[in-house]
PDB file of C-alpha atoms in Angstrom:
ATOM      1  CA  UNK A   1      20.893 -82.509 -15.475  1.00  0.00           C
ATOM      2  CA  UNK A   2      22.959 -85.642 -15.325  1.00  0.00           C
ATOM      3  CA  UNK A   3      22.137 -89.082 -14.043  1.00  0.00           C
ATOM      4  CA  UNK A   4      24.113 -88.739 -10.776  1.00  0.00           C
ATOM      5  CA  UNK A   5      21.527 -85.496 -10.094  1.00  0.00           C
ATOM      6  CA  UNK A   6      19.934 -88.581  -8.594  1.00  0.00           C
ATOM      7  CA  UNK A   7      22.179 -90.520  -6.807  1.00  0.00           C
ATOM      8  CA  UNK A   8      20.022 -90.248  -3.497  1.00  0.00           C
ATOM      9  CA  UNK A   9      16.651 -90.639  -5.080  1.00  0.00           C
ATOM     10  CA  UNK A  10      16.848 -93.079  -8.551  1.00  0.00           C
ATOM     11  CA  UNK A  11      13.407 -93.933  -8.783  1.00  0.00           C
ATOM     12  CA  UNK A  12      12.601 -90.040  -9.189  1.00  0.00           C
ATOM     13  CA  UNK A  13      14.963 -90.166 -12.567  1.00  0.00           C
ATOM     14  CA  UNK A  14      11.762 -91.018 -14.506  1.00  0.00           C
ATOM     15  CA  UNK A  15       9.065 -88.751 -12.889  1.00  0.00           C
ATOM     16  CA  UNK A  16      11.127 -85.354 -13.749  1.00  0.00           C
ATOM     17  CA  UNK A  17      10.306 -83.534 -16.529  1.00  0.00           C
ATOM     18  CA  UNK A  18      13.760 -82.207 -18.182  1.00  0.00           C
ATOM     19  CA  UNK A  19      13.856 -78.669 -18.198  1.00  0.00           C
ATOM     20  CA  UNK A  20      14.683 -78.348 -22.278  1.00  0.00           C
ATOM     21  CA  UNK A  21      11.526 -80.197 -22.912  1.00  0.00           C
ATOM     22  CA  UNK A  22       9.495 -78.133 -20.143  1.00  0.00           C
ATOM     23  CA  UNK A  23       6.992 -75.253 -21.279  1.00  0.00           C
ATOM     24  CA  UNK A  24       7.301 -73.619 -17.856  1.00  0.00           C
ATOM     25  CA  UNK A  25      11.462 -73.591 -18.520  1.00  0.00           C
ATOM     26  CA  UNK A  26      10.494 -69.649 -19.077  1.00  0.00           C
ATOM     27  CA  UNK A  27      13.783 -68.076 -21.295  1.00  0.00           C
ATOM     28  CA  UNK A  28      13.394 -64.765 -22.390  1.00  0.00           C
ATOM     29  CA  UNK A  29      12.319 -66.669 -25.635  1.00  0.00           C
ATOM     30  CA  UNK A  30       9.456 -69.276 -23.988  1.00  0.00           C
ATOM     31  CA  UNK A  31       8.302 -66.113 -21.843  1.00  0.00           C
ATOM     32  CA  UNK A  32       7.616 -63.682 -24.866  1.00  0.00           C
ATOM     33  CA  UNK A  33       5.312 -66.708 -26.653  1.00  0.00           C
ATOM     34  CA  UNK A  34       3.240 -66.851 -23.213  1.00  0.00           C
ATOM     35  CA  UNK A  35       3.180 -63.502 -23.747  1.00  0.00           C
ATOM     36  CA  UNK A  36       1.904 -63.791 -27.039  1.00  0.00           C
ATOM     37  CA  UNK A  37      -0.727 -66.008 -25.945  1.00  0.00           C
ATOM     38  CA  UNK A  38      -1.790 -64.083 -23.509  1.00  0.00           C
ATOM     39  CA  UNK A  39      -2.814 -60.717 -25.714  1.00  0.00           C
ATOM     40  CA  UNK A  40      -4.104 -62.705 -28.125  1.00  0.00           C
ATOM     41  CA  UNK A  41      -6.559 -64.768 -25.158  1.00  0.00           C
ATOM     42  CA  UNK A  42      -7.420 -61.116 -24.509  1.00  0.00           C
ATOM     43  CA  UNK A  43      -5.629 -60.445 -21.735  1.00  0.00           C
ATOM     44  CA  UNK A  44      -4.725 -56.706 -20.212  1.00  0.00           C
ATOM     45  CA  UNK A  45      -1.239 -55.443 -20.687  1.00  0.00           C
ATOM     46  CA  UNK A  46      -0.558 -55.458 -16.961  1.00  0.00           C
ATOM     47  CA  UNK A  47      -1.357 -59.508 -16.880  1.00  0.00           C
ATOM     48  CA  UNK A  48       1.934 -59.841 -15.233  1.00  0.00           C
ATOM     49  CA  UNK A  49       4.567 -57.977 -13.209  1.00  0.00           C
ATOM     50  CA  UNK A  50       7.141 -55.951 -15.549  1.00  0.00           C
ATOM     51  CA  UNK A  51      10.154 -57.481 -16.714  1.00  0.00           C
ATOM     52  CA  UNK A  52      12.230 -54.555 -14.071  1.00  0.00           C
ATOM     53  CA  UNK A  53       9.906 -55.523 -11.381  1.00  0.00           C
ATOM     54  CA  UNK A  54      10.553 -58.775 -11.540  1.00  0.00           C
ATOM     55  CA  UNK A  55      14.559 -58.723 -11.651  1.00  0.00           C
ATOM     56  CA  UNK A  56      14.527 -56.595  -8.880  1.00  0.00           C
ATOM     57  CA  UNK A  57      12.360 -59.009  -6.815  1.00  0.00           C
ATOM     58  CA  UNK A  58      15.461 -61.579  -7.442  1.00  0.00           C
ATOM     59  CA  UNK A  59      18.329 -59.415  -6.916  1.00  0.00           C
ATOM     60  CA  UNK A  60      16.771 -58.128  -3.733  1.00  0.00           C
ATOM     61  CA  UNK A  61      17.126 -61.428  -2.330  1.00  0.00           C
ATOM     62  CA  UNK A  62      19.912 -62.984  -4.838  1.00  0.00           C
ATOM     63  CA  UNK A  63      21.963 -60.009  -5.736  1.00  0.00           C
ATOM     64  CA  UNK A  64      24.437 -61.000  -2.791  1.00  0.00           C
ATOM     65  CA  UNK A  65      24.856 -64.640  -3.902  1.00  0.00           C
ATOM     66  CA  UNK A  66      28.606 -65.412  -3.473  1.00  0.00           C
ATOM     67  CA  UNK A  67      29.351 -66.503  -7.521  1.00  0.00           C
ATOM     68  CA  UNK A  68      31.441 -70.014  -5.757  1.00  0.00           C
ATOM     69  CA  UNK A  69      28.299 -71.099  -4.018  1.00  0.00           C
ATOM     70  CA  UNK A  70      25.682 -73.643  -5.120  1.00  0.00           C
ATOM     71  CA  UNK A  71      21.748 -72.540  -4.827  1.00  0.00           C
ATOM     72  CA  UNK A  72      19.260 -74.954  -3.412  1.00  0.00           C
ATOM     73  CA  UNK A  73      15.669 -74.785  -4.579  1.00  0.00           C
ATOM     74  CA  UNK A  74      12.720 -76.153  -1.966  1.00  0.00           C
ATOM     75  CA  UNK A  75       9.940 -77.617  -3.674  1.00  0.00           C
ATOM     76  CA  UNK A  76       6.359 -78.460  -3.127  1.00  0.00           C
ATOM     77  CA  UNK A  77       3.939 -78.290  -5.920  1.00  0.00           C
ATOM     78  CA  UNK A  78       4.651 -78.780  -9.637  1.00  0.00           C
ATOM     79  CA  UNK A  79       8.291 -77.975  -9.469  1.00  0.00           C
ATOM     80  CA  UNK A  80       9.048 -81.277  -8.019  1.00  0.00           C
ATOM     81  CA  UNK A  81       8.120 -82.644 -11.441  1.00  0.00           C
ATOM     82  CA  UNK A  82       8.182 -80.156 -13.559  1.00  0.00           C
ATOM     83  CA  UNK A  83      11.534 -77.524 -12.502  1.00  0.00           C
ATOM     84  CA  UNK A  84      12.513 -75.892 -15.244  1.00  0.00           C
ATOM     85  CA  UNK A  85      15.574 -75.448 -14.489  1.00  0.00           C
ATOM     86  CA  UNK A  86      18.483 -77.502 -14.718  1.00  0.00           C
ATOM     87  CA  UNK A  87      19.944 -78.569 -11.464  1.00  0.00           C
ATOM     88  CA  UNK A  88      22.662 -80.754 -10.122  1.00  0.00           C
ATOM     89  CA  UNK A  89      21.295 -82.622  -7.310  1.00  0.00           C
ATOM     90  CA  UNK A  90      17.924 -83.464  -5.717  1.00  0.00           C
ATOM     91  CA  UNK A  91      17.220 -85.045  -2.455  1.00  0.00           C
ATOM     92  CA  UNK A  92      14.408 -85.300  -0.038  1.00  0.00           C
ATOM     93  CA  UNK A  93      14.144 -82.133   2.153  1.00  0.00           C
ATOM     94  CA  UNK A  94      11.800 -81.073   5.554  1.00  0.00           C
ATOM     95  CA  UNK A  95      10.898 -77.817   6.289  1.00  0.00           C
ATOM     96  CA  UNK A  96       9.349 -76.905   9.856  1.00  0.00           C
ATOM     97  CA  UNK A  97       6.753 -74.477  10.825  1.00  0.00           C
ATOM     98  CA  UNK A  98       5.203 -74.925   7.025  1.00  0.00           C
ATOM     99  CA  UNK A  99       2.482 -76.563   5.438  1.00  0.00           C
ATOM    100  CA  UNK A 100       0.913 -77.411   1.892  1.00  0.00           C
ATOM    101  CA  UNK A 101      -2.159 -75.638   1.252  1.00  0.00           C
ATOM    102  CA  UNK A 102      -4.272 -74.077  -1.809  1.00  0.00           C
ATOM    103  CA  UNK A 103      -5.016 -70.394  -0.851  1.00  0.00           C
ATOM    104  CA  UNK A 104      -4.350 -68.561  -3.833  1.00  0.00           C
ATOM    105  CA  UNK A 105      -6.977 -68.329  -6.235  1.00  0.00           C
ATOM    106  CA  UNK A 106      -6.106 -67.587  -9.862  1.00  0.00           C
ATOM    107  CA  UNK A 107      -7.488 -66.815 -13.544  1.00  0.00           C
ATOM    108  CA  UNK A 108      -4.497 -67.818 -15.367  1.00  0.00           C
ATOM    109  CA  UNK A 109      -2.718 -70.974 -16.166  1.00  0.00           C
ATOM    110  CA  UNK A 110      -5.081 -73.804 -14.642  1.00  0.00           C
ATOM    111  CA  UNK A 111      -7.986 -71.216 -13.896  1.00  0.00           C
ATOM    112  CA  UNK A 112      -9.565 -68.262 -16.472  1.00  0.00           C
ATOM    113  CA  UNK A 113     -11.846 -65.968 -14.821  1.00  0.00           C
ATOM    114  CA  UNK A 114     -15.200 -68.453 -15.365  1.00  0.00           C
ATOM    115  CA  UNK A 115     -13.443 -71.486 -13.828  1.00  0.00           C
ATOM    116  CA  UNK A 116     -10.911 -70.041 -11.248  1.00  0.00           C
ATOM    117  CA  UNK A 117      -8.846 -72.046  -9.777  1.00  0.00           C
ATOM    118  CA  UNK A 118      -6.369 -72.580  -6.391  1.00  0.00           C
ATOM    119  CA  UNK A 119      -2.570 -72.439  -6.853  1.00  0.00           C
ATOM    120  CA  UNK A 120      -0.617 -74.354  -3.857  1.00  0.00           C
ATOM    121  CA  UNK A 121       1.130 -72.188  -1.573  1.00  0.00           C
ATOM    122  CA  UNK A 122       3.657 -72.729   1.016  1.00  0.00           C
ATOM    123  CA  UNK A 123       1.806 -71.406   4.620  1.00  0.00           C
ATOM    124  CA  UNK A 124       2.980 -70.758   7.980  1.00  0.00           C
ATOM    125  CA  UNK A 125       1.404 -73.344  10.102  1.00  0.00           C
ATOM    126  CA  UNK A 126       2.130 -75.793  12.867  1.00  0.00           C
ATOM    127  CA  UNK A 127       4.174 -78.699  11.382  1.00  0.00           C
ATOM    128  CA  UNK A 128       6.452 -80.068   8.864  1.00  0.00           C
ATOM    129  CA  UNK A 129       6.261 -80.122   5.167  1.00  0.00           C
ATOM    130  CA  UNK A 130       8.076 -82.474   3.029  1.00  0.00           C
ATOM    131  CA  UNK A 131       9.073 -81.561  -0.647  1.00  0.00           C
ATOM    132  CA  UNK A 132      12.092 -81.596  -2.428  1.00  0.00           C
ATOM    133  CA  UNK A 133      15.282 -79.333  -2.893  1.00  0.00           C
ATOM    134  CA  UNK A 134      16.793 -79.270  -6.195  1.00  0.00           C
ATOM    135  CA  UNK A 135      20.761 -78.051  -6.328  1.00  0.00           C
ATOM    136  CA  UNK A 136      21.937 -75.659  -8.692  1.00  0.00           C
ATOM    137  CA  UNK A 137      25.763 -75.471  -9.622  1.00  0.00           C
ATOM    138  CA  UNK A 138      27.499 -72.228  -8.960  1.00  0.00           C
ATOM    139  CA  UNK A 139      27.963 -71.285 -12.032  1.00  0.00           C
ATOM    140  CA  UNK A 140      24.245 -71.696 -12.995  1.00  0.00           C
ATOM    141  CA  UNK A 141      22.770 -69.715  -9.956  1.00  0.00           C
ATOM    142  CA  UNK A 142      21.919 -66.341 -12.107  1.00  0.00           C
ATOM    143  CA  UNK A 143      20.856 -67.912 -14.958  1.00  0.00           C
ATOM    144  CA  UNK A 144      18.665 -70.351 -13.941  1.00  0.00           C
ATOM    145  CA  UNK A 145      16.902 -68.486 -11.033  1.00  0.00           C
ATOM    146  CA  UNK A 146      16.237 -65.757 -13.595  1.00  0.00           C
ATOM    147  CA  UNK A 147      14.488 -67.969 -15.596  1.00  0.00           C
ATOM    148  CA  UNK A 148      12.505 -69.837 -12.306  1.00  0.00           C
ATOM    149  CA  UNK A 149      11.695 -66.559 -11.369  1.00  0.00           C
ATOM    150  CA  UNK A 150       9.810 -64.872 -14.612  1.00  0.00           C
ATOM    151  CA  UNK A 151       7.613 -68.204 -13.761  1.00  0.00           C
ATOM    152  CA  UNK A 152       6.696 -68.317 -10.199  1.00  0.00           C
ATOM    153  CA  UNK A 153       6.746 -64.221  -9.637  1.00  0.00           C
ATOM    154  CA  UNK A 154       4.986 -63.704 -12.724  1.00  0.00           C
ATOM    155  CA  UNK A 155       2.234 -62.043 -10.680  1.00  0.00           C
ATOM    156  CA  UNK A 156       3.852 -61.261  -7.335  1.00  0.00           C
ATOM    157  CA  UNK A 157       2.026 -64.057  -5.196  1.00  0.00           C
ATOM    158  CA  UNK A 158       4.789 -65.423  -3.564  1.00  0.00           C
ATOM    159  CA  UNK A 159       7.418 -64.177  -0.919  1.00  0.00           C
ATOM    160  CA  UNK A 160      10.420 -65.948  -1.466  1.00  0.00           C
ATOM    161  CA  UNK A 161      12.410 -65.989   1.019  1.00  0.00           C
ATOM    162  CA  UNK A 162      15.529 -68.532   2.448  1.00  0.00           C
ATOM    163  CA  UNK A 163      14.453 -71.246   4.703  1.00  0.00           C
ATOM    164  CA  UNK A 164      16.673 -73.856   6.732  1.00  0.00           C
ATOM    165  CA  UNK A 165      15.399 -77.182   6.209  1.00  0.00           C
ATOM    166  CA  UNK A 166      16.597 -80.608   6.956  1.00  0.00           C
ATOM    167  CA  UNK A 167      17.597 -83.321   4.295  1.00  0.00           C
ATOM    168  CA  UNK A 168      18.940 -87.287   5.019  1.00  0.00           C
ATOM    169  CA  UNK A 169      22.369 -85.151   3.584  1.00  0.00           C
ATOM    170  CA  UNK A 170      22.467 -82.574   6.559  1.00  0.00           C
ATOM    171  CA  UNK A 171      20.789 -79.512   6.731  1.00  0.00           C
ATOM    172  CA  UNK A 172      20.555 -76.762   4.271  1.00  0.00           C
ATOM    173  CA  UNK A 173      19.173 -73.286   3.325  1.00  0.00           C
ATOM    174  CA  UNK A 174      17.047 -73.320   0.229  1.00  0.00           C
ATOM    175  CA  UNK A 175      15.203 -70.647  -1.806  1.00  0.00           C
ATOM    176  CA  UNK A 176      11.324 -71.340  -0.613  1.00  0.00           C
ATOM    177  CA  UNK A 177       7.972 -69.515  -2.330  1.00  0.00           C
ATOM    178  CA  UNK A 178       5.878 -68.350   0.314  1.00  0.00           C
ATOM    179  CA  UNK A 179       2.651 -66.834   0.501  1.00  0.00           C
ATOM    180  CA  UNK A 180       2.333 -63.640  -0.085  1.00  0.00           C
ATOM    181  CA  UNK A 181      -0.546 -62.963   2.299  1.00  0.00           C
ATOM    182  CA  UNK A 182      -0.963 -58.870   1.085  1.00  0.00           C
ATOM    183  CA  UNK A 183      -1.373 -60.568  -2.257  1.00  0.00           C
ATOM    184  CA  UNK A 184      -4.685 -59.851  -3.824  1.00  0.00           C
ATOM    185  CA  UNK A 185      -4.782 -63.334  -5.165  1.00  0.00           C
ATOM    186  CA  UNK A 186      -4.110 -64.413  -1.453  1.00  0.00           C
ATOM    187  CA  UNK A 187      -7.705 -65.932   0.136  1.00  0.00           C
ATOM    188  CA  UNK A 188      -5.972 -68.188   2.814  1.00  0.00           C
ATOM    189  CA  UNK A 189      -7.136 -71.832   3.584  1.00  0.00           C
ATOM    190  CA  UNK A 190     -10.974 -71.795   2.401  1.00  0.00           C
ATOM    191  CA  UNK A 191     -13.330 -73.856   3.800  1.00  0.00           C
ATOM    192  CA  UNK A 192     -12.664 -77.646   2.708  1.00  0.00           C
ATOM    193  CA  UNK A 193     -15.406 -78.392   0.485  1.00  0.00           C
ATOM    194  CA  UNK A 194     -15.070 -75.078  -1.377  1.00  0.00           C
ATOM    195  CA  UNK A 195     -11.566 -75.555  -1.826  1.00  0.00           C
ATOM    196  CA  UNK A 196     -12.362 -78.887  -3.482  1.00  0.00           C
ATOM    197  CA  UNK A 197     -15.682 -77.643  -5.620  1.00  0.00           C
ATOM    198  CA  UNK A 198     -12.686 -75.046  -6.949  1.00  0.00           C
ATOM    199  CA  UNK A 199     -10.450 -77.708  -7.880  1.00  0.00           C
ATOM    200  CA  UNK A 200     -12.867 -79.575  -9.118  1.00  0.00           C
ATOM    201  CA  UNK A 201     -14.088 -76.785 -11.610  1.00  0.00           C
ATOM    202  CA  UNK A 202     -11.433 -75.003 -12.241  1.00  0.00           C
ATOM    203  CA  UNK A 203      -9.235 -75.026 -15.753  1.00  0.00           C
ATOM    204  CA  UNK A 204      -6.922 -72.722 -17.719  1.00  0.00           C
ATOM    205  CA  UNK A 205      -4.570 -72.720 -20.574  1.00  0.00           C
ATOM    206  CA  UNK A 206      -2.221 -75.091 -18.961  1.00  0.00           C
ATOM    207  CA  UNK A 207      -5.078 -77.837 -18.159  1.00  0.00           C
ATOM    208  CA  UNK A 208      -7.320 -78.257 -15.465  1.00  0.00           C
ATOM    209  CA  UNK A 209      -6.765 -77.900 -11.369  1.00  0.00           C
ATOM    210  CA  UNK A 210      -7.809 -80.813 -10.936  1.00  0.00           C
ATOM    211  CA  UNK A 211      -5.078 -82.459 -13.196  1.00  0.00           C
ATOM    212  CA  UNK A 212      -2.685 -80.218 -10.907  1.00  0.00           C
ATOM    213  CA  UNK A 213      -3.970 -82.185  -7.986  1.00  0.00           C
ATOM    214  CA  UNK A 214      -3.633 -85.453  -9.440  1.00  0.00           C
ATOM    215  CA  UNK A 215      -0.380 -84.800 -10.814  1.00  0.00           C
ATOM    216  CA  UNK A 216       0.427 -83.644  -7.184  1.00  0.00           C
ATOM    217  CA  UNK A 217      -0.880 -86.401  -5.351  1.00  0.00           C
ATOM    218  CA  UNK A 218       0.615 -88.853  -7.232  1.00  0.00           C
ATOM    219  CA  UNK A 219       4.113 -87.791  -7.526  1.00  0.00           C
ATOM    220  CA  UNK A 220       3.990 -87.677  -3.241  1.00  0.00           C
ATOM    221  CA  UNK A 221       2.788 -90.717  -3.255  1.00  0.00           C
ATOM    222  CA  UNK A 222       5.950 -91.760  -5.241  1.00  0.00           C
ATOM    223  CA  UNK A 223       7.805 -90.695  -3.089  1.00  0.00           C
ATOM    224  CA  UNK A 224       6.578 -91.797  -0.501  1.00  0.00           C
ATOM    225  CA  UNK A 225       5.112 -88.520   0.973  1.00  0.00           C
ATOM    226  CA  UNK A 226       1.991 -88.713   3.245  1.00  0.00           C
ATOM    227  CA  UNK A 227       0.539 -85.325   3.063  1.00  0.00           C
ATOM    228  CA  UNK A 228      -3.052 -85.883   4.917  1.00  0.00           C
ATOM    229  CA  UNK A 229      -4.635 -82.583   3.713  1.00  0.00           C
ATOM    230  CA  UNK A 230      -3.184 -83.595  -0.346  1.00  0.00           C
ATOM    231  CA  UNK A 231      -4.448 -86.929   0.170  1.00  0.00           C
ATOM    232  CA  UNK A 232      -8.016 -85.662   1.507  1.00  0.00           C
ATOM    233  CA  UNK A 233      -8.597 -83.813  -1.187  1.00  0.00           C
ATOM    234  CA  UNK A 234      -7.430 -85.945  -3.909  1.00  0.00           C
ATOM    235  CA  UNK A 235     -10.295 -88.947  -2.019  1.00  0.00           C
ATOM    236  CA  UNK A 236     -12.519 -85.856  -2.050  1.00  0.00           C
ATOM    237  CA  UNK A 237     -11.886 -85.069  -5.707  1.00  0.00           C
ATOM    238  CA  UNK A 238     -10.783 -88.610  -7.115  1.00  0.00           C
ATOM    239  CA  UNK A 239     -14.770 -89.512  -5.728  1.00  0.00           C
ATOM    240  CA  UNK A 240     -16.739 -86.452  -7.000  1.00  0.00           C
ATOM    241  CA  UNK A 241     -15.313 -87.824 -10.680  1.00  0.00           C
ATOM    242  CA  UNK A 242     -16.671 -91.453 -10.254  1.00  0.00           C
ATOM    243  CA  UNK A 243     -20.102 -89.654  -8.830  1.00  0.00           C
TER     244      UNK A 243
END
């Protein structure tokens, strides 16, 4: 991850966490002390999807990738500041017929099964969603979607799937997370106040959900992202804390 990574967006240099200093950058190394964490938090053996299971999630959908062509990454949630993965360019990117919305509810990470919490999810819904796609180099693509996978189909509660999308480049196909609505962890778009009271209560290993949100919400608003049902809830959240 180079400085020109950011040639079209140099302000975002600073707000990107670099993948050798992330916790979530899961190598067969990083992954096998989250494992140790979890056993020793007292978690079941069948926390997470095998190792096998998980591969053949990627190589369902990846196994074909040509090895001369670049992979492009849509992001939404935390990987627009937190990757992972080491990538060669970023830009701004628009996908249609999506939205942002929190509609899984988990026990791990940011929730623990007294304060669960909502992970964002990318839905099928009337609209455009704004995010970013992150490029990875050819020569990267296995590699570094192996690792981005052990982290975001550690439990099976996303569809990934490849998505045209539009960028101020020219258009592109990038490698999306989707809901997985046959996922158990799958409860769809909750009413609004209960899908703040969760945020608002739930927390986890890796911090509170309503850090996630805040995290969220501010690196759109860097970016100059208006994201009406983000910002509602942040207002919703951001004033529950002063109450």
């Amino acid at each position: 991850m180079n400085a020109d990574a950011f040639i079209h967006l140099p302000d975002l240099r600073g707000r990107v966490t670099h993948p050798e200093q992330s916790l979530l950058r899961l190598t067969p190394e990083m992954f096998a002390m989250w494992e140790q964490r979890a056993r020793a938090a007292g978690w079941p053996a069948n926390w997470r999807l095998p190792d096998d299971v998980i591969e053949a999630s990627r190589l369902a959908l990846l196994g074909d990738h040509g090895s001369g062509d670049d992979l492009w990454i849509y992001s939404y949630g935390s990987l627009m500041w937190d990757p992972g993965f080491h990538f060669a360019e970023v830009r701004l990117a628009d996908v249609e017929g999506y939205q942002r919305r929190f509609t899984l509810r988990i026990d791990l990470g940011r929730g623990s099964r007294d304060y669960p919490a909502l992970m964002l999810s990318l839905e099928k819904q009337q609209g455009c969603c704004r995010g970013l796609a992150f490029r990875i180099a050819a020569a990267d693509v296995h590699t570094e979607s192996a690792i981005l996978w052990r982290r975001e189909m550690l439990r099976g509660g996303y569809a990934p799937a490849l998505v045209p999308m539009t960028t101020p480049q020219g258009p592109i196909t990038a490698l999306a997370f989707v809901s997985n609505t046959a996922h158990p962890s799958y409860v769809g778009e909750l009413p609004f106040a209960e899908t703040a009271a969760t945020i608002a209560s739930g927390k986890g290993v890796l911090g509170t959900n309503r850090e996630y949100l805040v995290q969220l919400a501010t690196q759109l608003e860097a970016l100059e992202i208006h994201d009406a049902y983000v910002a509602q809830l942040y207002a919703s959240i951001d004033a529950s804390a002063i109450g």
